[in-house]
Amino acid sequence: MSASAIAAVAVAAVAFVATWAAWAAGGFAVDVPWAPAWDLRLSLELDGLGLLYALLAAGVGVLVFAYASAYVPRHLAHEGRPRREEARLHGAMALFLVSMLGLVLARDLVLLFVFWDLTAIASWLLIGFDRANRSARLSALMALLVTTITAVLLLVAILVLRAEYGTTQIDELIAVARPGWAVALAGALIAAAALAKSAQAPLHFWLPRAMAAPTPVSAYLHSAAMVAAGVFLVSRAHPLLALEPALLDGLLAIGLLSIAVGGLLALWATDLKRLLAYSTVSQYGYVVVMLGVGGAAGAAGACLYVLAHALAKSALFMTAGAVTEATGRRELPRLGGLARRMPLLAAGSGAAVATLAALPLTLGFFKDELFFHAAAERGTWLAVAAVASAALTLAYLGRFWGGVFLGRSDAEVRPVPRRLVWPVVALGTLVVAGGIAPGPFAALAEDGAAVTAGGPAPVDVAYHLDGRTENVMALAAWLAGALLLVARPRLQGALSALARAGEAVGPERVYTASLAGLNALSNRIHDVEVRDLRARIAAVLVPASALIALGVVLTPTGGTYAVGPVELEDLPLVLVLAVGALAALATTRPRRHLRLALALSAVGFSLAVVYALLGGADIALVAVLVETLFALLFVGVFSLIPARELRREARRRSTGRTRARNLVIAATSGVVTTLVAWGAFSRPIPDDPAAERYLALADDAHGKDVVTVILADFRGLDTLVEITVVLVAAIAVATLLHGRFRA
Amino acid sequence: MTSILTRYVARALLAPVLIVSVGILVKGYADVGDGFAAGVVAALALLLQYVAFGTDAVEHALPIRWAPGIAIAGLAIAVLVFAVPMAFGEPPLEHAPPAGEEPVHLGSLELITAVVFDVGVFLLVIGAVGTIIGSLVDPDREAP
C-alpha cells in the first residue's frame, strides 16, 4: 500500500472511531460565531441522523479506500499512467469524506451549503480522475453542473428562510417555521437540490454517466456518500417539508418515478456498473418514497433503508470492479460461471444481493418490511406499487448475480489481489449479521429516524412467522420478481424501446441541448466583444455610458451643476488639472508606443498631484506607485516586442469609418463622464456618519493614519478578500504564460 | 543593453528603496502608507532591476523564484491574523491589544497585530508582482 492509501484509510478509520466515541460519550457540539453581524455560526453537532450518515461514510470509506489501494495501481498500470497519480485519487476521496462529515454535522444551513458544494467539487475531481479520457471529463462536468446548479436552489431556499424567519440555524427554523409560502417555496427548492444530488428522476441521468469513474469512486460516491447526501438533506429538513403536505406528495411521486425508471433501465442494462447505477437511482427512489410517506413509519424505513443499501451497494460495485479485473469484461452476456472460480466473491456479493432483494436472514429483509409497512399504512395503491418495486428489484439483482456467477462463459479468469475481495466479504458478513441480530442496526436507524420524524420513530424489526400484511407483500414480491426474472428475455424488446425513448427525448437531451445552446450564445457574444481591443473597450464604454446617462437624466439634479468661485489659493490645483488635461489631449497624438505610454503616465501623475493637493496623501502615494509600476511595465513589455513589429503597428492608419466610430465612442463616454463628475463634485456634501465613526475610532485602534486603519482593521475582511484576488490573479497570469504556477 | 547610467542608478537604488519600503510598512499606522504601498515600492525596485539588468542577471542575484511562495506566505499570515482570534473566542480579525490598552513600544514603533496583517499584505504584493513580472519577462522558459 502506498503512503497516500494508508493515509486515506487512516483518515476514514479515525473518523469512524471518533464519531463512535463521540456518540458514546454523549454527543459532540461546536458553535463558533464567524460572522456575528449576520449571525452566521460554525456550528457542528452530532445527532442520531448525523451519526448514521457519518458512520456510513467513514465505515464504508475504510473498506472502499482499502479496496482502492489495490485497485487504483492496477487501473493506472492498465492506462499506462505513473503510479504517483494514485495520491490524487486518495486525496480527493479523503476530501470527500471530510466534506461529507461536515455536511452531516452542520447545524447551520449556510455551513451545510458550503459542505454541500465541497462534496460536489470532490466528486468532480473523482469522477474525472481519468482526465485523459474525454468521456470521463464530460461525465465529471455533468455531475458537477447538475448538482451545483441545483445547489443554487438550496442557497435561494436558505435566503428565503432567513428573510422570513431571520435565522439559518436548522433547529431554530424548525421551531419557528409555520406553514406558508416561505416554507412551501424553500421546501420545494431544498427538495429539488436534494433530489438532484440523489440522482432522482428526471435528474437521474448524471449517475450512469458518472460510472466513467474508477470503480472505487463509484463504490463510495454512489452508495454511502454523494447520492446519500441528497436523501440526508431531505431527512434533515423533513420537519420543514412536512409542514406542507403537497411537498411530501411531490417526494412520493418523484420517488415512485425514480423506482420505475431506474428499475426498468437496470433490468435492461448489460454493463455491470451501469446496471448498478440504475439500481442506485431506483433504490434511492425507495428512500424518497418513504420520506414522502413521512411520519414515524416513513422515517424509520428511510433510515434503515439507507443503512442497508449503502452497505450492500458498495459491496456490489466492488464486486463489479473485481470481476472486471479478473476477466477483463464488463458486459453481462459475456460473463458467467464465476461462482466456482471466485467463491468468496460470489458469497460476499450474494449476501449483498440478497440484502437489496430483501431475502430473509439479511439486514435487507427488515428494510423492505418497514417499506411495506409504511406503504400499506398510506393506502392500497401504494402497497401495490411497493410490491411491484420490490419485484423489479429482485429481478434485476437476480439477473446481475446470476449473470456473473452462474451459467458458463469462455472468460479467462486471472487471479486478483485479496484486497479486491475481502471488503466485499466483510460487507456481506455484516449484512448477514444484521439479518440474524438486527438490534444494533435498528438502534442506529432509530436514533436517525427520531430526528427526521421529530419524535420517537421505533424501528421494530423481528421475524414474524404469520400472515401479517408485510409478510404477504414480501411473498408476493418474491413471486412476482421470480416471474419477472424468468420472463425478462421476452421483455428485452420493450425495455430497449424504453431506453431508446429515454435517450431520444429524455432529460439528458435537454441537458446536452441547453449546454450546446449556452456555448453557442457565449461564442457569439465573445465574437462580438473580442473582435479587437477597441471593440472590446467600446463594448464596455458604450453601454456603461448609456446606463449612466440614463441615471443622470432620471436623478434629480437640484443644486448640482453649479460653478463655484475660483480663488487665488486654488491656483496650484487649476494648474495641475490643466497639465493633466493637456497630457490627456496629448495621448491622442503619438503614434509610437513608448510615447503613448509616457503620455498616459503623465495623466496619471497629474491626477496623483491632484489627490495630494486635496489632502488624500495615501491615495496620492498609491497613485504615484501604480503609475510608476505601469510605466516601467510598459517599458519592459515593449522591450520584449521586436522593434520592427512595433514600428509596423505604429505606421498603421485606420480607415475613415474606424476613425469616425472611435470619435463617436470617445466623445460619448467623455461627455457622460464629465457630466457625472461635474454633478458629483458640485453636489452638496452629504453627512457621512461612517466616516465620522472611522475617524473617532482610529485612536482606539492605535492608528494615526485612518486610511491604513480602515484597510487593516475596520474593513480588514475586505482587504483579506482583495489580497486573495491578487494572489489568484498572479496564479492566473503565471499559469497562462508558463503553464504552471511554481510555488 | 541599458546605459551605464541606468544600471548604476538601478544598482545604487536597490537597497535604499527596499529600506524605504520597509519604512512605509512599519510606519503605516502612524503616517502615510500601508502594506500595499510598501509592497508596490519593493516591487518597483525589483522591476527596475529587471529593466536595467535583464532577466538572467536578476534571477541570478535575487531570489525571484521564491516569489510565488512569498505571495502564499503573505496570504497565510493575513489569514492567520484573521483566524487566530477565533481560537480565543473572539470575532475574526479582532486585533490585539484591544482599545484603551497601551501597546508595547519599540522606539516610536507600536507592536499591534494590525501591523502583522499589513506585513501579510506587503509580502503578498511583493510575491504576486514578482510572480507576474517573472512570467511576463520570460513567458517561454520551461518551468524547472
Short mmCIF file of N, CA and C in Angstrom, two decimals, chain A residues 57 187 338 343 405 525 594 653 733:
data_model
loop_
_atom_site.label_atom_id
_atom_site.label_comp_id
_atom_site.label_asym_id
_atom_site.label_seq_id
_atom_site.Cartn_x
_atom_site.Cartn_y
_atom_site.Cartn_z
N ALA A 57 -20.47 6.90 5.99
CA ALA A 57 -19.44 7.50 5.12
C ALA A 57 -18.06 7.04 5.56
N GLY A 187 -39.00 24.82 0.89
CA GLY A 187 -39.03 23.35 0.93
C GLY A 187 -38.92 22.75 -0.46
N LEU A 338 -18.71 -17.61 -12.65
CA LEU A 338 -17.57 -17.25 -11.81
C LEU A 338 -17.67 -17.81 -10.40
N PRO A 343 -15.20 -18.15 -5.36
CA PRO A 343 -16.29 -18.49 -4.43
C PRO A 343 -16.51 -17.45 -3.34
N PHE A 405 -22.23 -14.97 -11.84
CA PHE A 405 -21.66 -16.11 -11.10
C PHE A 405 -22.23 -17.46 -11.54
N ILE A 525 -21.37 36.04 -28.28
CA ILE A 525 -21.05 37.25 -27.52
C ILE A 525 -19.55 37.49 -27.56
N LEU A 594 5.90 53.90 -27.09
CA LEU A 594 6.53 54.36 -25.87
C LEU A 594 6.04 55.75 -25.50
N ARG A 653 -2.51 52.96 -40.48
CA ARG A 653 -3.50 54.05 -40.47
C ARG A 653 -4.87 53.41 -40.39
N VAL A 733 -2.01 34.61 -14.12
CA VAL A 733 -1.02 35.11 -15.08
C VAL A 733 0.08 34.09 -15.27
#
